[in-house]
Short mmCIF file of C-alpha atoms and ligand atoms in Angstrom, two decimals:
data_model
loop_
_atom_site.label_atom_id
_atom_site.label_comp_id
_atom_site.label_asym_id
_atom_site.label_seq_id
_atom_site.Cartn_x
_atom_site.Cartn_y
_atom_site.Cartn_z
CA MET K 1 67.54 102.31 121.53
CA PRO K 2 70.09 103.93 119.18
CA ARG K 3 68.77 105.18 115.84
CA PRO K 4 69.09 102.58 113.12
CA ILE K 5 72.11 102.96 110.85
CA LYS K 6 71.14 104.44 107.49
CA LYS K 7 74.51 105.11 105.86
CA ILE K 8 77.81 103.28 106.29
CA LEU K 9 81.26 104.43 105.25
CA ILE K 10 83.47 101.48 104.37
CA ALA K 11 87.02 102.37 105.41
CA ASN K 12 88.62 99.79 103.17
CA ARG K 13 89.11 98.74 99.55
CA GLY K 14 89.02 95.62 97.39
CA GLU K 15 86.86 92.58 97.90
CA ILE K 16 86.02 93.24 101.56
CA ALA K 17 84.69 96.73 100.80
CA VAL K 18 82.49 95.25 98.08
CA ARG K 19 81.42 92.42 100.41
CA VAL K 20 80.30 94.87 103.10
CA MET K 21 78.48 97.03 100.53
CA ARG K 22 76.51 93.99 99.37
CA ALA K 23 75.13 93.46 102.87
CA CYS K 24 74.31 97.18 103.11
CA ARG K 25 72.46 97.10 99.80
CA GLU K 26 70.34 94.17 100.99
CA LEU K 27 69.49 96.08 104.16
CA GLY K 28 68.64 99.32 102.34
CA ILE K 29 71.64 101.08 103.90
CA LYS K 30 73.47 103.69 101.78
CA THR K 31 77.17 103.07 101.18
CA VAL K 32 80.12 105.44 101.12
CA ALA K 33 83.48 104.46 99.62
CA ILE K 34 86.82 106.09 100.27
CA TYR K 35 89.63 105.76 97.76
CA SER K 36 93.28 106.64 97.31
CA ASP K 37 94.59 108.15 94.08
CA ALA K 38 95.52 104.62 92.94
CA ASP K 39 91.91 103.44 93.39
CA ARG K 40 89.89 106.06 91.51
CA ALA K 41 88.57 103.38 89.12
CA ALA K 42 88.50 100.51 91.62
CA LEU K 43 85.49 98.18 91.94
CA HIS K 44 84.65 99.26 95.48
CA VAL K 45 84.30 102.87 94.29
CA ARG K 46 81.97 101.82 91.47
CA THR K 47 79.91 99.70 93.85
CA ALA K 48 79.28 102.46 96.41
CA ASP K 49 76.49 105.04 96.34
CA GLU K 50 79.06 107.81 96.81
CA ALA K 51 82.83 108.03 97.13
CA TYR K 52 85.42 110.38 98.67
CA PRO K 53 89.13 110.70 97.90
CA VAL K 54 91.43 110.30 100.90
CA GLY K 55 94.89 110.95 99.46
CA PRO K 56 97.94 109.45 97.77
CA PRO K 57 98.38 105.70 97.09
CA PRO K 58 100.49 104.76 100.15
CA ALA K 59 98.02 103.48 102.76
CA ARG K 60 99.69 105.57 105.49
CA GLU K 61 98.62 108.71 103.63
CA SER K 62 95.10 107.53 102.72
CA TYR K 63 93.34 104.43 104.11
CA LEU K 64 95.28 104.65 107.39
CA ASP K 65 94.80 108.38 107.89
CA ILE K 66 92.22 108.61 110.67
CA GLY K 67 91.63 112.34 110.13
CA LYS K 68 90.89 111.93 106.42
CA VAL K 69 88.62 108.93 106.99
CA LEU K 70 86.59 110.76 109.64
CA ASP K 71 86.44 113.83 107.40
CA ALA K 72 84.88 111.72 104.65
CA ALA K 73 82.42 110.28 107.17
CA LYS K 74 81.43 113.77 108.25
CA LYS K 75 81.05 115.10 104.68
CA SER K 76 78.97 112.12 103.62
CA GLY K 77 76.78 112.10 106.70
CA ALA K 78 77.57 108.44 107.37
CA ASP K 79 76.37 107.32 110.80
CA ALA K 80 78.66 104.29 110.98
CA ILE K 81 82.05 103.07 109.72
CA HIS K 82 82.87 99.49 108.79
CA PRO K 83 86.66 99.04 108.83
CA GLY K 84 86.84 95.68 107.01
CA TYR K 85 90.08 93.82 107.83
CA GLY K 86 93.63 95.21 107.94
CA PHE K 87 94.05 99.00 107.75
CA LEU K 88 92.30 100.63 110.75
CA SER K 89 90.25 97.59 111.76
CA GLU K 90 92.29 96.71 114.87
CA LYS K 91 93.39 100.17 115.91
CA ALA K 92 91.82 101.03 119.27
CA GLU K 93 92.77 104.64 118.60
CA PHE K 94 90.49 104.63 115.55
CA ALA K 95 87.58 103.06 117.44
CA ARG K 96 87.96 105.81 120.07
CA ALA K 97 88.19 108.54 117.43
CA CYS K 98 84.93 107.25 115.90
CA ASP K 99 83.21 107.35 119.30
CA LYS K 100 84.46 110.88 119.83
CA ALA K 101 83.23 111.97 116.40
CA GLY K 102 79.80 110.48 117.09
CA VAL K 103 80.13 107.80 114.41
CA ILE K 104 79.40 104.14 115.20
CA PHE K 105 82.50 101.96 114.81
CA ILE K 106 81.29 98.60 113.48
CA GLY K 107 83.61 96.50 115.59
CA PRO K 108 84.44 95.74 119.22
CA PRO K 109 84.88 98.35 121.96
CA ALA K 110 88.31 100.01 121.95
CA ASP K 111 89.10 98.45 125.34
CA ALA K 112 88.54 94.93 123.95
CA ILE K 113 90.92 95.71 121.05
CA ASP K 114 93.53 96.91 123.56
CA ALA K 115 93.08 93.91 125.84
CA MET K 116 93.75 91.48 122.98
CA GLY K 117 96.27 93.62 121.07
CA ASP K 118 98.99 93.26 123.68
CA LYS K 119 99.88 89.57 123.56
CA THR K 120 101.38 89.20 127.06
CA ARG K 121 98.41 91.05 128.52
CA ALA K 122 96.03 88.82 126.55
CA ARG K 123 97.85 85.68 127.76
CA GLN K 124 97.55 86.84 131.36
CA LYS K 125 93.90 87.70 130.94
CA MET K 126 93.14 84.35 129.27
CA MET K 127 94.94 82.38 132.00
CA SER K 128 92.86 84.17 134.65
CA ALA K 129 89.71 83.35 132.70
CA GLY K 130 90.62 79.64 132.57
CA VAL K 131 91.44 79.62 128.85
CA PRO K 132 94.33 77.25 128.05
CA VAL K 133 97.36 79.11 126.66
CA VAL K 134 100.65 77.61 125.44
CA PRO K 135 102.90 76.90 128.45
CA GLY K 136 105.40 79.74 128.61
CA ASP K 137 106.65 82.75 130.51
CA ASN K 138 105.76 86.43 130.14
CA GLY K 139 108.76 87.36 132.29
CA PRO K 140 108.92 88.66 135.88
CA SER K 141 107.39 92.03 134.93
CA GLY K 142 104.65 90.29 132.98
CA ARG K 143 106.01 91.99 129.90
CA GLY K 144 109.40 90.53 129.00
CA PHE K 145 112.66 89.83 130.80
CA PRO K 146 115.31 92.03 132.46
CA SER K 147 118.04 90.34 130.40
CA ALA K 148 118.61 87.74 127.70
CA GLU K 149 120.30 85.57 130.35
CA ALA K 150 117.19 85.67 132.53
CA ALA K 151 115.11 84.66 129.53
CA LEU K 152 117.48 81.76 128.83
CA GLU K 153 117.07 80.48 132.41
CA SER K 154 113.30 80.49 131.90
CA ALA K 155 113.63 78.80 128.48
CA LYS K 156 115.64 75.98 130.07
CA LYS K 157 112.85 75.42 132.58
CA ILE K 158 110.18 75.42 129.86
CA GLY K 159 112.34 73.09 127.77
CA LEU K 160 113.52 73.68 124.20
CA PRO K 161 112.33 74.21 121.55
CA VAL K 162 110.77 77.53 122.52
CA MET K 163 109.15 80.34 120.56
CA LEU K 164 110.21 83.93 121.11
CA LYS K 165 107.35 86.31 120.42
CA ALA K 166 106.97 90.08 120.50
CA SER K 167 104.46 91.24 123.07
CA ALA K 168 103.30 93.99 120.71
CA GLY K 169 103.35 91.59 117.75
CA GLY K 170 100.91 89.03 116.43
CA GLY K 171 100.35 87.10 113.25
CA GLY K 172 103.88 85.68 113.38
CA LYS K 173 105.66 89.05 113.13
CA GLY K 174 108.93 89.07 115.07
CA MET K 175 108.56 85.39 116.02
CA ARG K 176 111.56 83.04 116.38
CA LEU K 177 112.00 79.35 117.04
CA VAL K 178 114.97 78.36 119.21
CA ASP K 179 115.95 74.70 119.45
CA ASP K 180 119.54 75.10 120.65
CA GLU K 181 120.62 76.70 123.95
CA LYS K 182 123.76 78.06 122.33
CA LYS K 183 121.69 80.07 119.88
CA PHE K 184 119.27 81.44 122.46
CA ILE K 185 120.98 84.71 123.48
CA ALA K 186 121.53 85.89 119.90
CA ALA K 187 117.96 84.90 118.93
CA TYR K 188 116.51 86.72 121.93
CA GLN K 189 118.47 89.89 121.17
CA GLY K 190 117.47 89.63 117.50
CA ALA K 191 113.80 89.26 118.44
CA GLN K 192 114.06 92.31 120.73
CA ARG K 193 115.66 94.42 118.01
CA GLU K 194 113.03 93.35 115.48
CA ALA K 195 110.19 94.03 117.91
CA LYS K 196 111.63 97.46 118.73
CA SER K 197 111.87 98.53 115.10
CA ALA K 198 108.54 97.00 114.02
CA PHE K 199 106.38 98.01 117.01
CA GLY K 200 108.48 100.51 118.97
CA ASP K 201 108.38 98.08 121.87
CA ASP K 202 111.07 95.46 122.58
CA ALA K 203 109.15 93.24 125.04
CA VAL K 204 109.61 89.57 124.11
CA TYR K 205 108.00 86.59 125.86
CA LEU K 206 108.50 82.82 125.70
CA GLU K 207 106.27 79.93 124.77
CA LYS K 208 107.00 76.24 124.49
CA ALA K 209 107.09 75.51 120.74
CA VAL K 210 104.30 73.29 119.50
CA ILE K 211 105.63 71.17 116.67
CA ARG K 212 103.61 70.76 113.47
CA PRO K 213 100.44 72.26 114.95
CA ARG K 214 97.22 72.86 113.11
CA HIS K 215 95.94 76.43 113.08
CA ILE K 216 92.34 76.20 114.21
CA GLU K 217 90.33 79.35 114.80
CA ILE K 218 86.87 79.81 116.28
CA GLN K 219 84.52 82.50 115.00
CA VAL K 220 82.74 84.22 117.87
CA PHE K 221 79.97 86.79 117.99
CA ALA K 222 78.73 88.91 120.87
CA ASP K 223 75.94 91.46 121.17
CA THR K 224 75.64 94.40 123.57
CA HIS K 225 73.19 92.45 125.77
CA GLY K 226 75.72 89.94 127.09
CA ASN K 227 75.01 87.14 124.60
CA VAL K 228 78.08 85.41 123.17
CA VAL K 229 78.01 82.53 120.69
CA HIS K 230 80.54 80.73 118.52
CA PHE K 231 80.21 79.74 114.87
CA PHE K 232 82.46 76.66 115.08
CA GLU K 233 85.97 76.44 113.66
CA ARG K 234 87.96 77.15 110.54
CA ASP K 235 91.13 75.25 109.72
CA CYS K 236 93.72 77.68 108.37
CA SER K 237 96.77 75.44 108.53
CA ILE K 238 97.62 75.80 104.85
CA GLN K 239 99.79 78.90 105.00
CA ARG K 240 103.02 80.15 103.55
CA ARG K 241 105.12 82.67 105.45
CA HIS K 242 102.15 83.51 107.70
CA GLN K 243 100.02 84.16 104.64
CA LYS K 244 96.91 81.96 104.61
CA VAL K 245 96.35 80.27 101.27
CA ILE K 246 93.49 77.77 101.81
CA GLU K 247 90.97 77.70 104.65
CA GLU K 248 88.16 75.29 105.35
CA ALA K 249 85.27 74.67 107.71
CA PRO K 250 84.72 72.44 109.54
CA SER K 251 88.28 71.24 110.22
CA PRO K 252 88.93 67.63 109.17
CA ALA K 253 90.88 67.32 112.45
CA VAL K 254 88.09 68.41 114.78
CA ALA K 255 85.48 65.93 116.03
CA PRO K 256 82.15 67.15 117.48
CA GLU K 257 83.32 66.84 121.10
CA LEU K 258 86.47 68.91 120.51
CA ARG K 259 84.42 71.43 118.51
CA ALA K 260 82.08 71.99 121.45
CA LYS K 261 85.01 72.26 123.87
CA MET K 262 86.98 74.76 121.76
CA GLY K 263 83.80 76.72 121.04
CA ALA K 264 83.01 77.04 124.74
CA VAL K 265 86.58 78.19 125.46
CA ALA K 266 86.40 80.80 122.69
CA VAL K 267 83.13 82.12 124.11
CA LYS K 268 84.79 82.35 127.53
CA ALA K 269 87.74 84.25 126.02
CA ALA K 270 85.44 86.77 124.32
CA ALA K 271 83.33 87.26 127.44
CA ALA K 272 86.48 87.89 129.52
CA VAL K 273 87.24 91.06 127.52
CA ASN K 274 83.59 92.20 127.21
CA TYR K 275 83.71 91.56 123.51
CA VAL K 276 81.07 92.89 121.10
CA GLY K 277 80.63 91.98 117.42
CA ALA K 278 82.58 89.54 115.26
CA GLY K 279 85.88 88.17 116.52
CA THR K 280 88.08 85.15 116.11
CA CYS K 281 90.04 83.15 118.66
CA GLU K 282 93.14 81.51 117.19
CA PHE K 283 94.30 78.22 118.63
CA LEU K 284 97.14 75.82 118.00
CA LEU K 285 95.97 72.21 117.94
CA SER K 286 98.89 69.91 118.75
CA GLU K 287 99.47 66.48 117.25
CA ASP K 288 98.45 64.91 120.58
CA GLY K 289 95.06 66.64 120.47
CA ASN K 290 95.63 69.49 122.96
CA PHE K 291 94.65 73.03 122.03
CA TYR K 292 96.04 76.36 123.18
CA PHE K 293 94.79 79.91 122.79
CA LEU K 294 97.22 82.00 120.72
CA GLU K 295 95.58 85.32 120.09
CA MET K 296 92.27 86.93 119.25
CA ASN K 297 91.65 88.81 116.04
CA THR K 298 89.28 91.64 116.87
CA ARG K 299 87.82 92.07 113.38
CA LEU K 300 85.91 90.37 110.59
CA GLN K 301 88.40 88.03 108.93
CA VAL K 302 89.28 87.40 105.31
CA GLU K 303 88.10 83.80 105.59
CA HIS K 304 84.69 84.54 107.15
CA PRO K 305 82.81 83.21 104.09
CA VAL K 306 83.57 79.54 104.85
CA THR K 307 81.82 80.04 108.18
CA GLU K 308 78.91 81.76 106.45
CA MET K 309 78.57 78.79 104.09
CA ILE K 310 78.45 76.12 106.81
CA THR K 311 76.25 78.09 109.24
CA GLN K 312 73.92 79.72 106.68
CA ARG K 313 74.35 83.12 108.34
CA ASP K 314 75.53 86.47 106.96
CA LEU K 315 78.20 87.71 109.36
CA VAL K 316 78.27 91.25 107.98
CA ARG K 317 74.49 91.60 108.43
CA LEU K 318 74.99 90.39 112.00
CA GLN K 319 77.76 92.95 112.58
CA ILE K 320 75.39 95.70 111.48
CA ALA K 321 72.55 94.34 113.64
CA VAL K 322 74.82 94.25 116.69
CA ALA K 323 76.10 97.78 115.93
CA ASN K 324 72.44 98.85 115.90
CA GLY K 325 72.12 97.52 119.43
CA GLU K 326 70.00 94.51 118.43
CA LYS K 327 70.13 91.19 120.22
CA LEU K 328 71.64 88.19 118.41
CA PRO K 329 68.59 86.68 116.68
CA PHE K 330 69.45 83.10 117.71
CA ALA K 331 70.99 81.06 120.49
CA GLN K 332 74.01 78.75 120.35
CA ASP K 333 71.79 75.69 119.98
CA ASP K 334 70.20 77.16 116.83
CA LEU K 335 73.57 77.03 115.07
CA LYS K 336 74.52 73.83 113.26
CA VAL K 337 77.31 72.77 110.92
CA HIS K 338 75.88 72.23 107.44
CA GLY K 339 78.21 70.39 105.08
CA ALA K 340 81.69 71.71 104.33
CA ALA K 341 83.22 74.77 102.71
CA ILE K 342 86.67 75.56 101.31
CA GLU K 343 88.23 78.88 100.40
CA CYS K 344 91.13 79.37 98.01
CA ARG K 345 92.77 82.79 98.06
CA ILE K 346 93.56 83.72 94.49
CA TYR K 347 96.59 85.98 94.44
CA ALA K 348 98.22 88.00 91.69
CA GLU K 349 101.59 86.42 92.21
CA ASP K 350 104.35 84.53 90.54
CA PRO K 351 103.34 80.88 91.10
CA ILE K 352 106.92 79.74 91.63
CA LYS K 353 108.55 82.56 93.58
CA PHE K 354 105.36 83.69 95.39
CA LEU K 355 106.17 87.33 94.59
CA PRO K 356 103.36 89.79 93.80
CA SER K 357 102.53 90.13 90.12
CA PRO K 358 100.88 93.54 89.80
CA GLY K 359 99.46 94.90 86.55
CA LYS K 360 96.36 95.24 84.43
CA ILE K 361 93.82 92.41 84.40
CA VAL K 362 93.13 92.13 80.68
CA GLN K 363 90.92 89.07 80.87
CA TYR K 364 88.84 87.83 83.77
CA ARG K 365 86.42 84.93 83.97
CA GLN K 366 84.97 84.27 87.40
CA PRO K 367 83.74 80.76 88.12
CA THR K 368 80.08 80.38 88.98
CA GLY K 369 77.45 77.65 89.12
CA PRO K 370 75.93 75.81 92.07
CA TYR K 371 77.47 76.44 95.51
CA VAL K 372 80.34 78.52 94.16
CA ARG K 373 81.08 81.99 95.56
CA ASP K 374 83.82 84.26 94.28
CA ASP K 375 84.33 87.39 96.40
CA SER K 376 86.36 89.67 94.20
CA GLY K 377 87.50 93.27 94.30
CA ILE K 378 88.50 93.58 90.67
CA TYR K 379 86.99 93.57 87.18
CA GLU K 380 88.28 92.97 83.67
CA GLY K 381 90.34 96.04 82.84
CA SER K 382 91.17 96.99 86.43
CA GLU K 383 94.64 97.05 87.95
CA ILE K 384 96.35 95.11 90.70
CA SER K 385 98.37 97.86 92.40
CA VAL K 386 101.82 97.54 93.92
CA PHE K 387 100.55 99.50 96.91
CA TYR K 388 98.13 96.95 98.34
CA ASP K 389 97.57 93.28 99.01
CA PRO K 390 97.68 91.43 95.68
CA MET K 391 94.63 89.24 96.38
CA ILE K 392 92.39 89.00 93.31
CA SER K 393 89.53 87.16 94.95
CA LYS K 394 88.46 84.50 97.39
CA LEU K 395 86.97 81.46 95.75
CA ILE K 396 84.66 79.55 98.07
CA THR K 397 82.80 76.33 97.41
CA TRP K 398 80.33 74.43 99.53
CA GLY K 399 79.52 70.72 99.52
CA ALA K 400 77.28 68.38 101.49
CA THR K 401 80.54 66.65 102.39
CA ARG K 402 84.20 67.75 102.36
CA ALA K 403 84.80 65.52 99.32
CA GLU K 404 82.01 67.29 97.44
CA ALA K 405 83.36 70.74 98.37
CA ILE K 406 86.78 69.66 97.05
CA GLU K 407 85.36 68.32 93.78
CA ARG K 408 83.42 71.54 93.34
CA MET K 409 86.54 73.62 94.06
CA GLU K 410 88.47 71.67 91.43
CA ARG K 411 85.70 72.36 88.93
CA ALA K 412 85.58 76.07 89.85
CA LEU K 413 89.37 76.39 89.59
CA MET K 414 89.14 74.95 86.07
CA GLU K 415 86.59 77.60 85.08
CA TYR K 416 88.69 80.45 86.50
CA ARG K 417 90.66 82.50 83.95
CA VAL K 418 92.89 85.50 84.61
CA GLY K 419 94.84 87.18 81.82
CA GLY K 420 97.55 89.82 81.98
CA ILE K 421 99.14 88.90 85.27
CA LYS K 422 100.46 85.77 86.94
CA THR K 423 98.33 83.99 89.53
CA ASN K 424 98.51 81.08 91.97
CA LEU K 425 95.59 79.25 90.27
CA ALA K 426 97.79 76.35 89.14
CA PHE K 427 99.16 76.02 92.69
CA HIS K 428 95.63 75.65 94.05
CA ARG K 429 94.80 73.02 91.41
CA ARG K 430 97.82 70.99 92.51
CA VAL K 431 96.98 71.24 96.22
CA LEU K 432 93.36 70.21 95.65
CA ARG K 433 94.42 66.85 94.26
CA GLU K 434 97.40 66.26 96.54
CA PRO K 435 96.70 63.17 98.73
CA ASP K 436 97.60 64.71 102.12
CA PHE K 437 95.26 67.62 101.46
CA ARG K 438 92.51 65.33 100.21
CA SER K 439 92.80 63.09 103.26
CA GLY K 440 92.69 66.13 105.54
CA LYS K 441 95.93 65.06 107.24
CA TYR K 442 97.95 68.24 107.09
CA SER K 443 99.51 70.79 109.46
CA THR K 444 101.04 74.27 109.29
CA ALA K 445 104.11 72.52 107.83
CA TYR K 446 102.09 71.43 104.76
CA ILE K 447 103.46 73.74 102.07
CA GLU K 448 107.04 73.42 103.34
CA GLY K 449 106.66 69.66 103.28
CA HIS K 450 105.29 69.66 99.74
CA LYS K 451 107.91 71.52 97.75
CA GLU K 452 106.70 69.77 94.59
CA LEU K 453 103.59 71.98 94.71
CA LEU K 454 105.79 75.02 94.14
CA ALA K 455 107.73 73.47 91.28
CA LYS K 456 107.35 74.58 87.70
CA PRO K 457 104.37 72.89 86.06
CA ILE K 458 105.54 69.77 84.29
CA ALA K 459 102.53 67.54 83.67
CA LEU K 460 100.35 68.41 80.68
CA ASP K 461 97.31 69.56 82.62
CA GLU K 462 99.07 71.66 85.20
CA ASP K 463 98.93 75.10 83.71
CA ASP K 464 96.26 77.08 81.93
CA ASP K 465 97.76 76.65 78.48
CA ALA K 466 98.07 72.91 78.74
CA LEU K 467 94.64 72.65 80.33
CA ASP K 468 93.13 74.59 77.45
CA ALA K 469 94.88 72.36 74.95
CA ALA K 470 93.68 69.23 76.71
CA LEU K 471 90.06 70.41 76.84
CA ALA K 472 90.13 71.43 73.20
CA ALA K 473 91.64 68.05 72.28
CA ALA K 474 88.96 66.23 74.26
CA ALA K 475 86.24 68.18 72.49
CA LEU K 476 87.76 67.49 69.07
CA HIS K 477 88.14 63.84 69.92
CA ALA K 478 84.44 63.69 70.79
CA LEU K 479 83.61 65.41 67.51
CA GLU K 480 85.52 62.77 65.59
CA GLY K 481 83.20 60.11 66.97
CA GLY K 482 85.19 59.27 70.07
CA VAL K 483 84.21 59.42 73.73
CA GLN K 484 82.53 62.33 75.47
CA PRO K 485 84.92 64.94 76.84
CA THR K 486 86.15 63.95 80.26
CA ALA K 487 85.75 67.51 81.51
CA GLY K 488 82.06 66.65 81.63
CA ASN K 489 81.08 69.48 79.30
CA GLY K 490 78.69 67.80 76.88
CA ALA K 491 77.97 71.08 75.12
CA ALA K 492 81.56 71.33 73.98
CA ALA K 493 81.13 68.17 71.92
CA THR K 494 79.74 70.02 68.92
CA ALA K 495 81.72 71.52 66.05
CA THR K 496 80.79 75.12 66.84
CA ALA K 497 81.22 74.81 70.57
CA ALA K 498 84.61 73.16 70.22
CA THR K 499 85.86 75.86 67.87
CA GLU K 500 84.46 78.68 69.96
CA ARG K 501 85.85 77.24 73.15
CA SER K 502 89.40 76.98 71.89
CA ALA K 503 89.23 80.42 70.26
CA TRP K 504 87.97 81.95 73.49
CA GLN K 505 90.61 80.20 75.49
CA ARG K 506 93.36 81.25 73.11
CA SER K 507 92.31 84.83 73.65
CA SER K 508 92.78 84.32 77.37
CA ARG K 509 96.52 83.65 77.07
CA PHE K 510 99.07 86.40 77.43
C1 MV4 I 601 103.46 79.14 117.58
C2 MV4 I 601 103.85 77.98 116.89
C3 MV4 I 601 104.34 76.94 117.64
N1 MV4 I 601 104.44 77.03 118.97
N2 MV4 I 601 103.57 79.19 118.91
C4 MV4 I 601 102.49 81.87 113.82
C5 MV4 I 601 101.49 82.97 113.70
C6 MV4 I 601 101.17 83.37 115.07
N3 MV4 I 601 99.78 83.67 115.23
C7 MV4 I 601 101.58 82.22 115.92
N4 MV4 I 601 102.35 81.33 115.11
C8 MV4 I 601 102.85 80.21 115.64
N5 MV4 I 601 102.97 80.20 116.97
C9 MV4 I 601 104.06 78.16 119.58
N6 MV4 I 601 104.19 78.24 120.90
C10 MV4 I 601 103.72 77.97 115.52
C11 MV4 I 601 103.25 79.08 114.88
C12 MV4 I 601 103.21 78.99 113.45
C13 MV4 I 601 102.02 78.97 112.77
C14 MV4 I 601 100.81 79.10 113.41
C15 MV4 I 601 99.65 79.10 112.73
C16 MV4 I 601 99.67 78.95 111.35
C17 MV4 I 601 100.84 78.83 110.68
C18 MV4 I 601 102.03 78.85 111.37
C19 MV4 I 601 103.21 78.72 110.68
C20 MV4 I 601 104.38 78.73 111.37
C21 MV4 I 601 104.38 78.88 112.74
#
């Protein structure tokens, strides 16, 4: 039995660092933050029991510097490191360096990271394990083709359209769609060049393109005793440029039978690489109901809270338990889907151009109330830096049904106020009432197919200012002997409340 973990260094920043620290606090585990020069006053630093500087703002020189991170672990006496997501979380080299330094890496074994990190290798491994992958060709060497012409011959056999993907890639990086033979050679060479410069490896493989797929992923969990379970699916089809925007669980497109089938396949995939800890198998679900393994993310994911909400389990606590060598405290049959959960990623970004909008948060009101969770890494007065991901928080709501979760999300989005920077709050409000989203009939082409969601707000209630005005007007109307405010806030229907509300809201505009 390994000694129980008493102190964890969180090798990350922002909301995920705070999220991990919360689980540690509940477990009586001490927390250690690391921070770059840009993050001296960041929330994760204030939340930790102790904190160590790791260098200049660029991640390469701080959060990604393995030597500095391990130095901080040594100085602090941490016996484990939680990498969060991004940064060092999927670097096998880091997992190995932790092992060597005698620090527990809270994540899968380095060999499992390697097995899934190389996409052609993962495809081969999954095929051998009986996991369905997208029909395609890894090339005669198993890692790309001897020439673009050889690749074209294979593409013709597969049948266009095909996807060109970098073997060392993932997450859509270096990916190209080819639907015309005449464009194939140039696209292949372009993909090779891109792969070479992005990953230092020009191997490119082919897959038949699945048109308008849904992105369905299965959360898996394995302990060191050979137990592997799945926590059902998340639907992450609402993305823009490979950036997830809204996620939900369960998927409106997945019936119980398909859920069980995909879950069993994901468990098989994890077992095939001797997986340990939290992981996620990504699948494409085609319009005709077939599903194909795409890749496995060997980390805790951003969107893990929707799974926590529908399974009533704390995935970070489980990660720590597994890292302690404990057995999973339940079997597959003990896990059930309870209701529905949705997550909206709130970004500091220009709502029309989708460009980051860094700066100081001068006003911040987090939504709360029943079945609302807002995982945030910022506070009023803190800064959204140009150096890191501009996510402000993840807003998650739960409902007994999907409809209830949506209604609750709409309510929570109305309560949310951010001042000083631009956000995508108004975008989320528009999606939540868009009929294709509400019906659950959407695919990865959703945002592209709904350009009106990106358009400048036109209707009166579509931006914060107009919303404030409408609420104030409703309250005043009620005061004058009219109907109750439609926002359902009975308390606002008094003279004082109405005045205070509009004054407070005015102060929130910048
Ligand atoms: C595909 C595909 C269609 N056919 N592969 C994008 C991210 C990376 N994990 C895989 N991706 C895709 N691979 C085949 N054979 C479509 C996508 C894709 C996509 C996948 C999931 C979520 C959003 C997406 C947006 C565009 C393309």
